[in-house]
Amino acid sequence: GDSVTQMEGPVTLSEEAFLTINCTYTATGYPSLFWYVQYPGEGLQLLLKATKADDKGSNKGFEATYRNKTTSFHLEKGSVQVSDSAVYFCALSAFSGAGSYQLTFGKGTKLSVIP
Amino acid sequence: DTGVSQDPRHKITKRGQNVTFRCDPISEHNRLYWYRQTLGQGPEFLTYFQNEAQLEKSRLLSDRFSAERPKGSFSTLEIQRTEQGDSAMYLCASSLLREGQYTQYFGPGTRLTVL
């Protein structure tokens, strides 16, 4: 079945440091790929997405490129801020037998940014 | 547009009681999904609706779990005879087919605690 593997957290960075969170996936066919962010006590917010190979998703300074040869979708940001502290989830969506396109998530990576 | 809303945000109940959660999707979205998130994990898919039809329910965790979307608008998730293992965050998401994709937008979640 489909699966997503993220780098283990927690990740602690100083403000203005470079961020990379690794994500690899296994899926049949060609899934769409997503990064969601979850702040404490809240639901998930869509951060960015990519729907086909070599697409780059970007939002709020975050970027991720759909690499189907390496089955990866790593999240990057050039300069993190304290307000970026949250849990980040990599996810994929692929057609299922029931046509649901449900999301399959990684376990999440907690990011803490210190001033 | 207004986002996905869920009610209640928090629910504390005693083992053996029944609980019901409500989700109001983004108004024009025809798909509605339920997920469960346990501590330290990514969300796992439970079920989904297209309009009022429940098209996938094999992933509901047991026959104590049921969901409805009677008029194709809001949805309810019911858990009967709750157990301590049901303690989790229950997330609702909605989507609309756009550009060949069903991007899902999440609500804030209902956190259930079973004593």
Coordinates of N, CA and C in Angstrom, one line a residue:
Chain A
G1 N 0.8 -1.2 0.0 CA 0.0 0.0 0.0 C 0.9 1.2 0.0
D2 N 0.2 2.4 -0.1 CA 0.9 3.7 -0.1 C 1.5 3.9 1.3
S3 N 2.6 4.6 1.3 CA 3.2 5.0 2.6 C 4.1 6.2 2.4
V4 N 4.3 7.0 3.5 CA 5.1 8.2 3.5 C 6.0 8.0 4.7
T5 N 7.3 8.3 4.5 CA 8.3 8.3 5.5 C 8.9 9.7 5.7
Q6 N 8.9 10.2 6.9 CA 9.5 11.5 7.2 C 10.7 11.3 8.1
M7 N 11.6 12.3 8.1 CA 12.7 12.3 9.0 C 12.1 12.4 10.4
E8 N 12.8 11.7 11.3 CA 12.3 11.8 12.7 C 12.6 13.1 13.3
G9 N 11.8 13.6 14.2 CA 12.0 14.8 14.9 C 12.4 14.5 16.4
P10 N 12.4 15.5 17.2 CA 12.2 16.9 16.9 C 13.4 17.5 16.2
V11 N 13.2 18.6 15.5 CA 14.2 19.4 14.9 C 14.3 20.7 15.6
T12 N 15.4 21.1 16.1 CA 15.6 22.4 16.8 C 16.6 23.3 16.0
L13 N 16.1 24.4 15.6 CA 17.0 25.3 14.8 C 17.0 26.7 15.4
S14 N 18.0 27.4 15.2 CA 18.1 28.9 15.6 C 17.4 29.7 14.5
E15 N 16.8 30.8 14.9 CA 16.2 31.7 13.9 C 17.2 32.0 12.8
E16 N 16.6 32.1 11.6 CA 17.3 32.4 10.3 C 18.2 31.2 9.8
A17 N 18.1 30.1 10.5 CA 18.8 28.9 9.9 C 18.1 28.3 8.7
F18 N 18.8 27.5 8.0 CA 18.2 26.8 6.8 C 17.5 25.5 7.3
L19 N 16.3 25.2 6.7 CA 15.5 24.1 7.1 C 15.4 23.1 6.0
T20 N 15.6 21.8 6.3 CA 15.3 20.7 5.4 C 14.6 19.7 6.2
I21 N 13.4 19.2 5.8 CA 12.7 18.1 6.3 C 12.5 17.1 5.2
N22 N 13.2 15.9 5.4 CA 13.1 14.9 4.3 C 11.8 14.1 4.3
C23 N 11.3 13.8 3.1 CA 10.1 13.0 3.0 C 10.3 12.1 1.7
T24 N 10.1 10.9 1.9 CA 10.0 9.9 0.8 C 8.7 9.2 0.8
Y25 N 8.3 8.6 -0.3 CA 7.0 8.0 -0.4 C 7.1 6.7 -1.3
T26 N 6.1 5.9 -1.0 CA 5.9 4.7 -1.9 C 4.4 4.7 -2.3
A27 N 4.2 4.7 -3.6 CA 2.8 4.7 -4.1 C 2.7 4.0 -5.4
T28 N 1.6 3.4 -5.7 CA 1.4 2.9 -7.1 C 0.8 4.1 -7.9
G29 N 1.3 4.2 -9.1 CA 0.8 5.3 -10.0 C 1.6 6.6 -9.6
Y30 N 0.9 7.7 -9.9 CA 1.5 9.0 -9.7 C 0.7 9.8 -8.8
P31 N 1.1 9.8 -7.5 CA 0.3 10.6 -6.5 C 0.5 12.1 -6.6
S32 N -0.4 12.8 -6.0 CA -0.1 14.2 -5.6 C 0.5 14.2 -4.3
L33 N 1.4 15.2 -4.1 CA 2.1 15.3 -2.8 C 1.8 16.6 -2.1
F34 N 1.8 16.6 -0.8 CA 1.4 17.7 0.0 C 2.3 17.9 1.2
W35 N 2.5 19.1 1.7 CA 2.9 19.4 3.0 C 1.9 20.1 3.8
Y36 N 1.5 19.6 5.0 CA 0.6 20.3 5.9 C 1.3 20.7 7.1
V37 N 0.9 21.7 7.8 CA 1.5 22.2 9.0 C 0.4 22.2 10.1
Q38 N 0.8 21.8 11.3 CA -0.2 21.8 12.4 C 0.4 22.5 13.6
Y39 N -0.2 23.6 14.0 CA 0.2 24.3 15.2 C -0.5 23.7 16.4
P40 N 0.0 23.9 17.6 CA -0.5 23.2 18.8 C -2.0 23.4 19.0
G41 N -2.7 22.3 19.2 CA -4.1 22.3 19.5 C -5.0 22.6 18.3
E42 N -4.4 22.7 17.1 CA -5.2 23.0 15.9 C -5.2 21.9 14.9
G43 N -6.0 22.1 13.9 CA -6.1 21.2 12.8 C -4.9 21.4 11.8
L44 N -5.0 20.8 10.7 CA -3.9 20.9 9.7 C -4.2 22.0 8.7
Q45 N -3.1 22.7 8.4 CA -3.2 23.7 7.3 C -2.4 23.3 6.1
L46 N -3.0 23.4 4.9 CA -2.2 23.1 3.7 C -1.1 24.2 3.6
L47 N 0.1 23.7 3.4 CA 1.3 24.6 3.3 C 1.6 24.7 1.8
L48 N 1.8 23.5 1.1 CA 2.1 23.6 -0.3 C 1.7 22.2 -0.9
K49 N 1.7 22.2 -2.3 CA 1.4 20.9 -2.9 C 2.1 20.9 -4.3
A50 N 2.2 19.7 -4.8 CA 2.7 19.4 -6.2 C 2.0 18.2 -6.8
T51 N 1.6 18.3 -8.0 CA 0.7 17.3 -8.6 C 1.4 16.4 -9.6
K52 N 2.6 16.8 -10.1 CA 3.2 15.9 -11.0 C 4.7 16.1 -10.9
A53 N 5.5 15.2 -11.5 CA 6.9 15.1 -11.4 C 7.5 16.5 -11.8
D54 N 8.5 16.9 -11.1 CA 9.3 18.1 -11.3 C 8.6 19.4 -10.9
D55 N 7.3 19.3 -10.5 CA 6.6 20.5 -10.0 C 7.2 20.9 -8.7
K56 N 7.3 22.2 -8.5 CA 7.7 22.8 -7.3 C 6.5 23.5 -6.6
G57 N 6.2 23.1 -5.4 CA 5.2 23.8 -4.6 C 6.0 24.8 -3.7
S58 N 5.3 26.0 -3.5 CA 5.9 27.0 -2.7 C 4.9 27.8 -2.0
N59 N 5.2 28.3 -0.8 CA 4.3 29.1 0.0 C 5.0 29.6 1.2
K60 N 4.9 30.9 1.5 CA 5.5 31.5 2.7 C 6.9 31.2 2.9
G61 N 7.7 31.1 1.8 CA 9.1 30.9 1.9 C 9.5 29.4 1.9
F62 N 8.5 28.5 2.1 CA 8.8 27.1 2.0 C 8.7 26.6 0.6
E63 N 9.5 25.6 0.2 CA 9.5 25.0 -1.1 C 9.7 23.5 -1.0
A64 N 9.1 22.8 -2.0 CA 9.3 21.4 -2.1 C 9.2 21.0 -3.6
T65 N 10.0 20.1 -4.1 CA 10.0 19.7 -5.5 C 9.7 18.2 -5.5
Y66 N 8.7 17.9 -6.4 CA 8.3 16.5 -6.6 C 9.3 15.8 -7.5
R67 N 10.0 14.8 -6.8 CA 11.1 14.1 -7.5 C 10.6 12.6 -7.6
N68 N 10.1 12.3 -8.8 CA 9.6 10.9 -8.9 C 10.7 9.9 -9.0
K69 N 11.9 10.3 -9.5 CA 13.0 9.3 -9.7 C 13.5 8.8 -8.3
T70 N 13.5 9.8 -7.4 CA 14.0 9.4 -6.0 C 12.8 9.3 -5.0
T71 N 11.6 9.4 -5.6 CA 10.3 9.3 -4.8 C 10.4 10.2 -3.5
S72 N 10.8 11.4 -3.7 CA 11.0 12.3 -2.6 C 10.3 13.6 -2.8
F73 N 10.0 14.3 -1.6 CA 9.3 15.6 -1.6 C 9.8 16.4 -0.4
H74 N 11.1 16.7 -0.4 CA 11.7 17.3 0.8 C 11.3 18.8 0.9
L75 N 11.0 19.2 2.2 CA 10.6 20.5 2.5 C 11.8 21.4 2.8
E76 N 11.9 22.6 2.3 CA 13.0 23.5 2.6 C 12.5 24.9 2.8
K77 N 13.3 25.6 3.7 CA 13.1 27.0 3.8 C 14.4 27.6 4.1
G78 N 14.7 28.8 3.5 CA 16.0 29.4 3.6 C 16.3 30.0 4.9
S79 N 15.3 30.5 5.6 CA 15.5 31.3 6.8 C 14.3 31.1 7.7
V80 N 14.4 30.3 8.7 CA 13.2 30.0 9.6 C 13.0 31.1 10.6
Q81 N 11.8 31.2 11.0 CA 11.4 32.2 12.1 C 10.8 31.4 13.2
V82 N 10.8 32.1 14.4 CA 10.1 31.5 15.6 C 8.7 31.0 15.3
S83 N 8.0 31.8 14.5 CA 6.6 31.5 14.2 C 6.5 30.3 13.3
D84 N 7.5 29.7 12.8 CA 7.5 28.5 12.0 C 7.4 27.3 12.9
S85 N 7.6 27.4 14.2 CA 7.6 26.3 15.1 C 6.2 25.6 15.0
A86 N 6.2 24.3 14.7 CA 5.0 23.6 14.5 C 5.4 22.2 14.1
V87 N 4.3 21.3 13.9 CA 4.6 20.0 13.3 C 4.3 20.0 11.9
Y88 N 5.1 19.4 11.1 CA 5.0 19.4 9.6 C 4.7 17.9 9.2
F89 N 3.7 17.8 8.3 CA 3.3 16.5 7.8 C 3.5 16.4 6.3
C90 N 4.1 15.4 5.8 CA 4.2 15.1 4.4 C 3.1 14.1 4.1
A91 N 2.4 14.3 3.0 CA 1.3 13.4 2.7 C 1.2 13.2 1.2
L92 N 0.6 12.1 0.8 CA 0.3 11.8 -0.6 C -1.2 11.5 -0.8
S93 N -1.7 11.8 -2.0 CA -3.0 11.4 -2.4 C -3.0 10.7 -3.7
A94 N -3.6 9.5 -3.7 CA -3.6 8.7 -4.9 C -4.9 8.1 -5.1
F95 N -5.3 7.8 -6.3 CA -6.5 7.2 -6.6 C -6.6 5.8 -5.9
S96 N -7.7 5.5 -5.2 CA -7.9 4.2 -4.6 C -9.0 3.5 -5.3
G97 N -9.2 2.2 -5.0 CA -10.3 1.5 -5.6 C -11.6 2.1 -5.4
A98 N -11.8 2.8 -4.2 CA -13.1 3.4 -3.9 C -13.1 4.9 -4.4
G99 N -12.0 5.3 -5.1 CA -12.0 6.6 -5.7 C -11.9 7.7 -4.7
S100 N -11.4 7.4 -3.5 CA -11.5 8.4 -2.4 C -10.4 9.5 -2.5
Y101 N -9.3 9.2 -3.1 CA -8.1 10.1 -3.0 C -7.8 10.5 -1.6
Q102 N -8.0 9.5 -0.7 CA -7.7 9.9 0.7 C -6.2 10.2 0.9
L103 N -5.9 10.9 1.9 CA -4.5 11.3 2.2 C -3.8 10.2 3.0
T104 N -2.6 9.9 2.7 CA -1.7 9.0 3.5 C -0.6 9.9 4.0
F105 N -0.5 10.0 5.4 CA 0.4 10.9 6.0 C 1.6 10.2 6.6
G106 N 2.7 11.0 6.6 CA 3.9 10.6 7.5 C 3.5 10.8 8.9
K107 N 4.5 10.5 9.8 CA 4.3 10.6 11.2 C 4.4 12.0 11.7
G108 N 4.9 12.9 10.9 CA 5.1 14.3 11.3 C 6.5 14.6 11.9
T109 N 7.0 15.8 11.7 CA 8.3 16.2 12.2 C 8.0 17.5 13.0
K110 N 8.4 17.5 14.2 CA 8.2 18.7 15.1 C 9.4 19.6 14.9
L111 N 9.1 20.9 14.6 CA 10.1 21.9 14.4 C 10.0 22.9 15.5
S112 N 11.1 23.2 16.2 CA 11.2 24.2 17.2 C 12.3 25.2 16.7
V113 N 11.9 26.5 16.6 CA 12.9 27.5 16.3 C 13.1 28.4 17.5
I114 N 14.3 28.6 17.8 CA 14.7 29.4 19.0 C 15.3 30.7 18.6
P115 N 14.9 31.7 19.3 CA 15.4 33.1 19.0 C 17.0 33.2 19.1
Chain B
D1 N -13.6 32.5 1.6 CA -14.7 31.7 2.0 C -14.4 31.2 3.4
T2 N -15.5 30.8 4.2 CA -15.3 30.3 5.5 C -14.7 28.9 5.4
G3 N -13.9 28.5 6.4 CA -13.3 27.2 6.3 C -14.2 26.1 6.9
V4 N -13.5 25.0 7.1 CA -14.2 23.8 7.7 C -14.4 24.1 9.2
S5 N -15.5 23.8 9.7 CA -15.7 24.0 11.1 C -16.1 22.6 11.8
Q6 N -15.8 22.5 13.0 CA -16.1 21.2 13.7 C -16.6 21.6 15.1
D7 N -17.5 20.8 15.6 CA -18.1 21.0 16.9 C -18.4 19.7 17.6
P8 N -18.1 19.5 18.9 CA -17.3 20.5 19.7 C -15.8 20.4 19.4
R9 N -15.1 21.3 20.0 CA -13.6 21.3 19.9 C -13.0 20.3 20.8
H10 N -13.7 20.1 22.0 CA -13.2 19.2 23.0 C -14.4 18.4 23.5
K11 N -14.2 17.1 23.8 CA -15.2 16.3 24.4 C -14.6 15.4 25.4
I12 N -15.1 15.4 26.6 CA -14.6 14.5 27.6 C -15.8 13.6 27.9
T13 N -15.6 12.3 27.9 CA -16.7 11.4 28.2 C -16.3 10.2 29.0
K14 N -17.2 9.5 29.6 CA -16.8 8.3 30.3 C -16.9 7.1 29.4
R15 N -16.1 6.1 29.7 CA -16.1 4.8 28.9 C -17.6 4.3 28.9
G16 N -17.9 3.8 27.7 CA -19.3 3.2 27.5 C -20.3 4.2 27.0
Q17 N -20.0 5.5 27.1 CA -21.0 6.5 26.6 C -20.9 6.6 25.0
N18 N -21.9 7.1 24.4 CA -21.9 7.5 23.0 C -21.6 8.9 22.8
V19 N -20.8 9.2 21.7 CA -20.5 10.6 21.4 C -20.8 10.9 19.9
T20 N -21.1 12.1 19.6 CA -21.3 12.5 18.2 C -20.6 13.8 18.0
F21 N -19.9 13.8 16.8 CA -19.2 15.0 16.4 C -19.8 15.5 15.1
R22 N -19.7 16.9 14.9 CA -20.3 17.5 13.7 C -19.2 18.2 12.9
C23 N -19.3 18.1 11.6 CA -18.4 18.8 10.7 C -19.2 19.6 9.7
D24 N -18.9 20.8 9.5 CA -19.5 21.7 8.5 C -18.4 22.0 7.4
P25 N -18.5 21.5 6.2 CA -17.5 21.7 5.2 C -17.5 23.1 4.6
I26 N -16.6 23.4 3.8 CA -16.6 24.6 3.0 C -17.8 24.4 2.0
S27 N -18.6 25.5 1.9 CA -19.9 25.4 1.4 C -20.0 24.7 0.0
E28 N -19.2 25.0 -0.9 CA -19.3 24.4 -2.3 C -18.6 23.1 -2.4
H29 N -18.0 22.6 -1.4 CA -17.2 21.3 -1.5 C -18.2 20.1 -1.5
N30 N -18.0 19.2 -2.4 CA -18.9 18.0 -2.4 C -18.3 16.8 -1.8
R31 N -17.0 16.8 -1.4 CA -16.4 15.7 -0.7 C -16.1 16.1 0.7
L32 N -16.3 15.1 1.6 CA -16.0 15.3 3.0 C -15.4 14.0 3.5
Y33 N -14.3 14.2 4.3 CA -13.5 13.1 4.8 C -13.4 13.2 6.3
W34 N -13.3 12.1 7.0 CA -13.0 12.0 8.4 C -11.7 11.2 8.6
Y35 N -10.9 11.8 9.5 CA -9.6 11.2 9.9 C -9.5 11.1 11.4
R36 N -8.7 10.2 11.9 CA -8.4 10.1 13.3 C -6.8 10.3 13.5
Q37 N -6.5 11.1 14.5 CA -5.1 11.4 14.7 C -4.8 11.1 16.2
T38 N -3.9 10.1 16.4 CA -3.5 9.8 17.8 C -2.2 10.5 18.1
L39 N -1.9 10.6 19.4 CA -0.8 11.4 19.8 C 0.5 11.0 19.1
G40 N 1.2 12.0 18.5 CA 2.5 11.7 17.9 C 2.5 11.0 16.6
Q41 N 1.3 10.9 16.0 CA 1.1 10.2 14.7 C 0.5 11.2 13.7
G42 N 0.6 10.8 12.4 CA -0.2 11.5 11.4 C -1.6 11.0 11.4
P43 N -2.5 11.8 10.8 CA -3.9 11.4 10.7 C -4.0 10.1 9.8
E44 N -5.0 9.3 10.2 CA -5.3 8.1 9.4 C -6.8 8.2 8.9
F45 N -7.0 7.8 7.7 CA -8.2 8.0 7.0 C -9.3 7.0 7.6
L46 N -10.5 7.5 7.8 CA -11.6 6.7 8.3 C -12.7 6.4 7.2
T47 N -13.2 7.5 6.6 CA -14.3 7.4 5.7 C -14.4 8.6 4.9
Y48 N -15.2 8.6 3.8 CA -15.5 9.8 3.1 C -16.8 9.7 2.4
F49 N -17.3 10.9 2.0 CA -18.6 11.1 1.4 C -18.4 11.9 0.1
Q50 N -19.1 11.5 -0.9 CA -19.3 12.4 -2.1 C -20.8 12.8 -2.1
N51 N -21.0 14.1 -1.9 CA -22.4 14.6 -1.6 C -22.9 13.8 -0.4
E52 N -24.1 13.1 -0.5 CA -24.6 12.4 0.6 C -24.2 11.0 0.6
A53 N -23.5 10.5 -0.4 CA -23.2 9.1 -0.5 C -21.9 8.8 0.2
Q54 N -21.9 7.8 1.1 CA -20.7 7.3 1.8 C -20.1 6.3 0.9
L55 N -19.0 6.6 0.3 CA -18.4 5.7 -0.8 C -17.3 4.8 -0.3
E56 N -16.8 5.1 0.9 CA -15.7 4.2 1.5 C -15.9 4.2 3.0
K57 N -16.1 3.1 3.6 CA -16.3 3.0 5.0 C -15.6 1.8 5.6
S58 N -14.8 1.1 4.8 CA -14.2 -0.1 5.3 C -13.0 0.2 6.2
R59 N -12.6 1.5 6.2 CA -11.5 1.9 7.1 C -12.0 2.4 8.5
L60 N -13.3 2.4 8.7 CA -13.8 2.8 10.0 C -13.3 1.7 11.0
L61 N -12.9 2.1 12.2 CA -12.1 1.3 13.0 C -12.8 0.1 13.6
S62 N -14.1 0.2 13.8 CA -14.9 -0.9 14.2 C -16.4 -0.6 13.9
D63 N -17.3 -1.5 14.2 CA -18.7 -1.3 14.0 C -19.3 -0.3 15.0
R64 N -18.5 0.1 16.0 CA -19.0 1.2 16.9 C -18.9 2.6 16.2
F65 N -18.2 2.7 15.1 CA -18.0 4.0 14.5 C -19.0 4.0 13.3
S66 N -19.7 5.1 13.2 CA -20.6 5.3 12.0 C -20.6 6.8 11.7
A67 N -20.8 7.1 10.4 CA -20.9 8.5 9.9 C -22.0 8.7 9.0
E68 N -22.5 9.9 9.0 CA -23.6 10.3 8.1 C -23.4 11.6 7.5
R69 N -24.0 11.8 6.3 CA -24.0 13.2 5.7 C -25.4 13.3 5.0
P70 N -26.4 13.4 5.7 CA -27.8 13.2 5.2 C -28.2 14.1 4.1
K71 N -27.8 15.3 4.0 CA -28.2 16.2 2.9 C -27.1 16.7 2.1
G72 N -26.0 16.0 2.2 CA -24.8 16.4 1.4 C -24.2 17.7 1.9
S73 N -24.5 18.1 3.1 CA -23.9 19.3 3.6 C -23.0 18.9 4.8
F74 N -23.5 19.1 6.0 CA -22.7 18.8 7.2 C -22.7 17.3 7.4
S75 N -21.8 16.8 8.2 CA -21.6 15.4 8.5 C -21.5 15.2 10.0
T76 N -21.9 14.0 10.5 CA -21.7 13.6 11.8 C -20.9 12.3 11.9
L77 N -20.1 12.2 12.9 CA -19.4 11.0 13.2 C -19.8 10.5 14.6
E78 N -20.3 9.3 14.7 CA -20.7 8.8 16.0 C -19.8 7.7 16.4
I79 N -19.5 7.7 17.7 CA -18.8 6.5 18.3 C -19.7 6.0 19.4
Q80 N -20.1 4.8 19.3 CA -20.9 4.2 20.4 C -20.0 3.4 21.4
R81 N -20.5 3.3 22.6 CA -19.8 2.6 23.6 C -18.3 2.9 23.6
T82 N -18.0 4.1 23.9 CA -16.6 4.6 23.8 C -15.7 3.8 24.7
E83 N -14.5 3.6 24.2 CA -13.4 2.9 24.9 C -12.2 3.9 25.1
Q84 N -11.4 3.6 26.1 CA -10.2 4.6 26.3 C -9.4 4.7 25.1
G85 N -9.3 3.6 24.3 CA -8.5 3.7 23.1 C -9.0 4.6 22.0
D86 N -10.3 5.0 22.2 CA -10.8 6.0 21.2 C -10.4 7.4 21.4
S87 N -9.7 7.6 22.5 CA -9.2 9.0 22.8 C -8.2 9.4 21.7
A88 N -8.5 10.5 21.0 CA -7.8 11.0 19.9 C -8.3 12.3 19.4
M89 N -7.7 12.9 18.4 CA -8.2 14.0 17.7 C -8.9 13.5 16.4
Y90 N -10.2 13.9 16.2 CA -10.9 13.5 15.1 C -11.0 14.7 14.1
L91 N -10.5 14.6 12.9 CA -10.4 15.7 12.0 C -11.3 15.4 10.8
C92 N -11.9 16.5 10.4 CA -12.7 16.5 9.2 C -12.1 17.4 8.1
A93 N -12.2 17.0 6.9 CA -11.6 17.7 5.7 C -12.7 17.7 4.6
S94 N -12.6 18.8 3.8 CA -13.5 18.8 2.6 C -12.7 19.2 1.4
S95 N -13.3 18.9 0.2 CA -12.6 19.1 -1.0 C -13.6 19.2 -2.2
L96 N -13.0 19.8 -3.2 CA -13.8 20.0 -4.5 C -12.9 19.6 -5.6
L97 N -13.4 18.9 -6.6 CA -12.5 18.6 -7.8 C -12.2 19.9 -8.5
R98 N -10.9 20.2 -8.6 CA -10.5 21.4 -9.2 C -9.2 21.1 -9.9
E99 N -9.1 21.4 -11.2 CA -7.9 21.1 -12.0 C -7.5 19.7 -11.8
G100 N -8.4 18.8 -11.8 CA -8.1 17.3 -11.7 C -7.7 16.9 -10.3
Q101 N -7.7 17.7 -9.3 CA -7.2 17.4 -8.0 C -8.3 17.6 -7.0
Y102 N -8.2 16.8 -5.9 CA -9.1 17.0 -4.8 C -8.2 17.4 -3.6
T103 N -7.9 18.7 -3.5 CA -7.1 19.2 -2.4 C -8.0 19.3 -1.2
Q104 N -7.5 18.7 -0.1 CA -8.3 18.7 1.1 C -8.0 19.8 2.1
Y105 N -9.0 20.4 2.7 CA -8.8 21.5 3.6 C -9.5 21.0 4.9
F106 N -8.7 21.2 6.0 CA -9.1 20.6 7.3 C -9.7 21.6 8.3
G107 N -10.6 21.0 9.1 CA -11.1 21.8 10.2 C -10.2 21.7 11.4
P108 N -10.6 22.4 12.5 CA -9.7 22.4 13.7 C -9.6 21.2 14.5
G109 N -10.6 20.2 14.2 CA -10.6 19.0 14.9 C -11.4 19.0 16.2
T110 N -11.8 17.8 16.6 CA -12.5 17.5 17.9 C -11.6 16.6 18.7
R111 N -11.1 17.1 19.8 CA -10.3 16.2 20.7 C -11.2 15.5 21.7
L112 N -11.2 14.2 21.6 CA -11.9 13.3 22.4 C -11.1 12.7 23.5
T113 N -11.5 12.8 24.7 CA -10.9 12.1 25.9 C -11.9 11.2 26.5
V114 N -11.6 9.9 26.6 CA -12.4 8.9 27.2 C -11.8 8.5 28.5
L115 N -12.6 8.8 29.6 CA -12.0 8.5 30.9 C -12.4 7.0 31.4

